[in-house]
Amino acid sequence: NAGVMQNPRHLVRRRGQEARLRCSPMKGHSHVYWYRQLPEEGLKFMVYLQKENIIDESGMPKERFSAEFPKEGPSILRIQQVVRGDSAAYFCASSPKGRADYEQYFGPGTRLTVT
Amino acid sequence: GEDVEQSLFLSVREGDSSVINCTYTDSSSTYLYWYKQEPGAGLQLLTYIFSNMDMKQDQRLTVLLNKKDKHLSLRIADTQTGDSAIYFCADAFSGNTPLVFGKGTRLSVIA
């Protein structure tokens, strides 16, 4: 059973460009979470999605950031018009539906650098 | 708002026990977790404990929970150099809810 997959692992964008980060949850997992880790900090929750639904986006900046988890394909975190402050590691986690729904497993992360 | 606090650094000698401490503020936390992060890597779920437990043991790892003081600890017995990493404490209100993380404790193991 493959773990949570994220790509790309490293992404470099110039200020003003768009960044698209992808996350494929573990097989059988229907819940996806995105977290951001700034240098020397813990992870901060951004958004929680199920297939075709945003459940909780309370941690997502109001401007420039969006997320989706379509019926088919990976979850996408999209950052428009990136700024230097968006440079961080972005982690995706997934959890199953049902009895073990409290187990969140993390992907390797995408390290975004904005130049 | 909700907060999780950890000391930032811990240094131990190889073979000794390590104890990493964490305090949290949300008394309604139902699940408490320990994750390990090695340099440049994602987070590895090490262990977790339910709030109705006060101890959980898993091989070299022992988790202690003092719910009254909202204090969680992770003890690693016979610490090895491969245990050098950042350890994050996290809590959650219920299943399928976002985790709230501490800033992480950087464990250095001296050979």
Coordinates of C-alpha atoms in Angstrom, one line a residue:
Chain A
N1 CA 0.0 0.0 0.0
A2 CA 1.7 3.1 -1.2
G3 CA 1.8 6.0 1.2
V4 CA 0.6 9.5 0.6
M5 CA 2.2 10.9 -2.5
Q6 CA 3.0 14.5 -3.2
N7 CA 4.5 16.2 -6.2
P8 CA 6.5 18.0 -7.0
R9 CA 8.9 17.5 -4.1
H10 CA 10.5 20.9 -4.8
L11 CA 9.1 23.8 -6.6
V12 CA 10.7 27.1 -7.5
R13 CA 8.5 30.0 -8.6
R14 CA 9.1 33.7 -9.3
R15 CA 7.0 36.2 -7.5
G16 CA 3.7 36.6 -9.2
Q17 CA 3.6 33.1 -10.7
E18 CA 1.2 30.4 -9.8
A19 CA 2.1 27.3 -7.8
R20 CA 0.2 24.0 -8.0
L21 CA 0.8 21.3 -5.5
R22 CA -0.6 17.8 -5.8
C23 CA -1.5 15.2 -3.3
S24 CA -2.6 11.6 -3.8
P25 CA -4.0 10.1 -0.5
M26 CA -3.3 6.6 0.6
K27 CA -5.4 3.9 -1.0
G28 CA -8.8 3.7 0.8
H29 CA -8.4 7.2 2.4
S30 CA -11.1 9.7 1.6
H31 CA -10.0 12.6 3.7
V32 CA -7.3 15.0 2.8
Y33 CA -5.7 17.8 4.9
W34 CA -3.2 20.4 3.8
Y35 CA -0.7 21.9 6.3
R36 CA 2.0 24.5 5.9
Q37 CA 5.3 24.5 7.7
L38 CA 7.3 27.7 7.9
P39 CA 11.1 27.4 8.6
E40 CA 11.7 26.4 12.3
E41 CA 8.0 26.2 13.0
G42 CA 5.4 23.5 13.5
L43 CA 2.8 22.6 11.0
K44 CA -0.3 24.9 10.7
F45 CA -3.6 23.5 9.3
M46 CA -4.8 25.1 6.1
V47 CA -7.8 23.1 4.7
Y48 CA -9.6 19.8 5.1
L49 CA -11.3 18.2 2.1
Q50 CA -13.3 15.1 1.2
K51 CA -14.0 14.2 -2.4
E52 CA -15.7 17.2 -4.1
N53 CA -16.2 18.9 -0.7
I54 CA -14.3 21.5 1.3
I55 CA -15.1 20.6 4.9
D56 CA -13.0 23.2 6.8
E57 CA -10.9 25.9 5.2
S58 CA -10.5 28.0 8.4
G59 CA -6.7 27.9 8.1
M60 CA -6.5 29.0 4.5
P61 CA -5.6 32.6 3.7
K62 CA -8.6 34.4 2.1
E63 CA -6.7 35.6 -0.9
R64 CA -4.7 33.7 -3.6
F65 CA -5.1 30.2 -2.0
S66 CA -7.5 27.6 -3.1
A67 CA -7.9 23.8 -2.8
E68 CA -9.9 21.1 -4.4
F69 CA -10.2 17.3 -4.2
P70 CA -12.1 16.2 -7.3
K71 CA -14.0 13.0 -7.8
E72 CA -11.1 11.6 -9.8
G73 CA -7.5 12.5 -9.4
P74 CA -5.3 14.1 -6.7
S75 CA -6.1 16.9 -4.4
I76 CA -4.6 20.2 -5.6
L77 CA -3.5 23.2 -3.6
R78 CA -3.2 26.3 -5.8
I79 CA -1.4 29.5 -4.9
Q80 CA -1.9 32.3 -7.3
Q81 CA 0.5 35.3 -7.6
V82 CA 3.0 33.8 -5.1
V83 CA 5.0 36.1 -2.8
R84 CA 8.2 35.4 -0.9
G85 CA 6.2 34.8 2.3
D86 CA 4.6 31.7 0.6
S87 CA 8.0 30.0 0.7
A88 CA 7.4 27.0 3.0
A89 CA 7.0 23.2 3.1
Y90 CA 3.5 22.2 2.3
F91 CA 2.4 18.8 3.6
C92 CA -0.6 16.8 2.7
A93 CA -2.1 14.2 5.1
S94 CA -4.8 11.6 4.6
S95 CA -7.0 9.6 6.9
P96 CA -9.5 6.8 6.3
K97 CA -13.2 7.0 6.8
G98 CA -14.6 5.0 9.7
R99 CA -13.0 3.5 12.8
A100 CA -9.4 4.7 12.3
D101 CA -10.4 8.1 11.1
Y102 CA -8.1 9.7 13.7
E103 CA -4.9 8.4 12.0
Q104 CA -3.5 11.0 9.8
Y105 CA -0.6 9.9 7.5
F106 CA 1.6 12.5 6.0
G107 CA 3.2 12.8 2.6
P108 CA 6.9 13.8 2.1
G109 CA 5.9 17.4 1.4
T110 CA 6.4 20.0 -1.4
R111 CA 9.1 22.6 -0.6
L112 CA 8.1 25.8 -2.3
T113 CA 10.7 28.5 -2.9
V114 CA 9.6 31.9 -4.2
T115 CA 12.4 33.9 -5.7
Chain B
G1 CA -6.9 30.0 20.8
E2 CA -5.8 26.4 21.1
D3 CA -2.0 26.0 21.8
V4 CA 0.5 23.1 22.0
E5 CA 3.9 23.9 23.7
Q6 CA 7.1 21.9 23.6
S7 CA 10.7 22.6 24.6
L8 CA 12.7 23.2 21.5
F9 CA 15.9 21.2 22.1
L10 CA 17.0 18.0 23.9
S11 CA 20.4 16.4 23.8
V12 CA 21.0 12.9 25.2
R13 CA 23.8 10.3 25.1
E14 CA 23.4 7.1 23.0
G15 CA 21.9 4.4 25.2
D16 CA 20.2 6.8 27.6
S17 CA 16.5 7.4 27.8
S18 CA 15.0 10.5 26.2
V19 CA 11.9 12.2 27.6
I20 CA 10.2 14.8 25.4
N21 CA 7.4 16.9 27.0
C22 CA 4.4 18.7 25.7
T23 CA 1.6 20.7 27.2
Y24 CA -1.7 21.5 25.5
T25 CA -4.5 23.9 26.3
D26 CA -7.6 22.3 24.8
S27 CA -9.2 20.2 27.5
S28 CA -11.6 18.7 24.9
S29 CA -8.7 17.1 23.0
T30 CA -9.6 13.5 22.4
Y31 CA -6.5 12.3 20.5
L32 CA -2.9 13.1 21.2
Y33 CA -0.1 12.2 18.8
W34 CA 3.7 12.1 18.5
Y35 CA 5.2 12.5 15.0
K36 CA 8.9 12.2 14.0
Q37 CA 10.4 14.4 11.3
E38 CA 13.8 13.6 9.9
P39 CA 15.7 16.3 7.9
G40 CA 14.0 17.1 4.6
A41 CA 11.3 14.5 5.1
G42 CA 7.7 14.3 5.9
L43 CA 6.1 13.4 9.3
Q44 CA 6.1 9.9 10.5
L45 CA 3.3 8.9 12.9
L46 CA 5.0 7.3 15.8
T47 CA 2.2 6.7 18.2
Y48 CA -1.0 8.2 19.6
I49 CA -3.0 8.0 22.8
F50 CA -6.7 8.5 23.5
S51 CA -7.6 10.9 26.2
N52 CA -9.2 8.2 28.3
M53 CA -5.8 6.5 28.7
D54 CA -2.9 7.5 30.9
M55 CA -0.2 5.4 29.4
K56 CA 0.6 3.6 26.2
Q57 CA 3.7 1.5 25.5
D58 CA 5.0 0.5 22.1
Q59 CA 8.4 -1.2 22.0
R60 CA 10.9 1.5 23.0
L61 CA 8.3 4.2 23.1
T62 CA 6.2 5.1 26.2
V63 CA 3.6 7.8 26.1
L64 CA 2.3 9.2 29.4
L65 CA -0.8 11.5 29.6
N66 CA -1.7 13.6 32.6
K67 CA -5.1 14.9 31.6
K68 CA -5.5 17.0 34.7
D69 CA -2.3 19.0 33.9
K70 CA -2.8 18.7 30.1
H71 CA 0.7 17.2 29.9
L72 CA 1.9 14.6 27.4
S73 CA 5.3 13.0 27.3
L74 CA 7.2 10.6 25.0
R75 CA 9.9 8.5 26.5
I76 CA 12.3 6.7 24.1
A77 CA 14.3 4.0 25.8
D78 CA 17.8 3.1 24.7
T79 CA 18.1 6.1 22.5
Q80 CA 20.0 5.5 19.3
T81 CA 21.7 8.0 16.8
G82 CA 18.9 7.1 14.3
D83 CA 16.4 8.7 16.8
S84 CA 17.9 12.1 16.1
A85 CA 15.1 14.1 14.6
I86 CA 12.4 16.7 15.4
Y87 CA 9.5 15.3 17.4
F88 CA 6.1 17.0 17.2
C89 CA 3.3 16.7 19.6
A90 CA -0.2 17.3 18.2
D91 CA -3.7 17.1 19.4
A92 CA -7.2 16.8 17.8
F93 CA -10.7 17.2 19.1
S94 CA -12.0 14.1 17.3
G95 CA -11.3 11.9 14.4
N96 CA -11.2 13.6 11.0
T97 CA -10.5 17.0 12.6
P98 CA -7.3 19.0 11.9
L99 CA -4.3 18.5 14.1
V100 CA -2.8 21.3 16.2
F101 CA 0.9 21.0 16.3
G102 CA 3.6 22.2 18.7
K103 CA 6.8 23.7 17.2
G104 CA 8.7 20.5 17.7
T105 CA 11.5 19.3 19.9
R106 CA 14.9 18.8 18.2
L107 CA 16.5 15.6 19.7
S108 CA 20.2 15.3 19.3
V109 CA 21.8 11.9 20.2
I110 CA 25.5 12.0 21.1
A111 CA 27.4 8.9 20.3

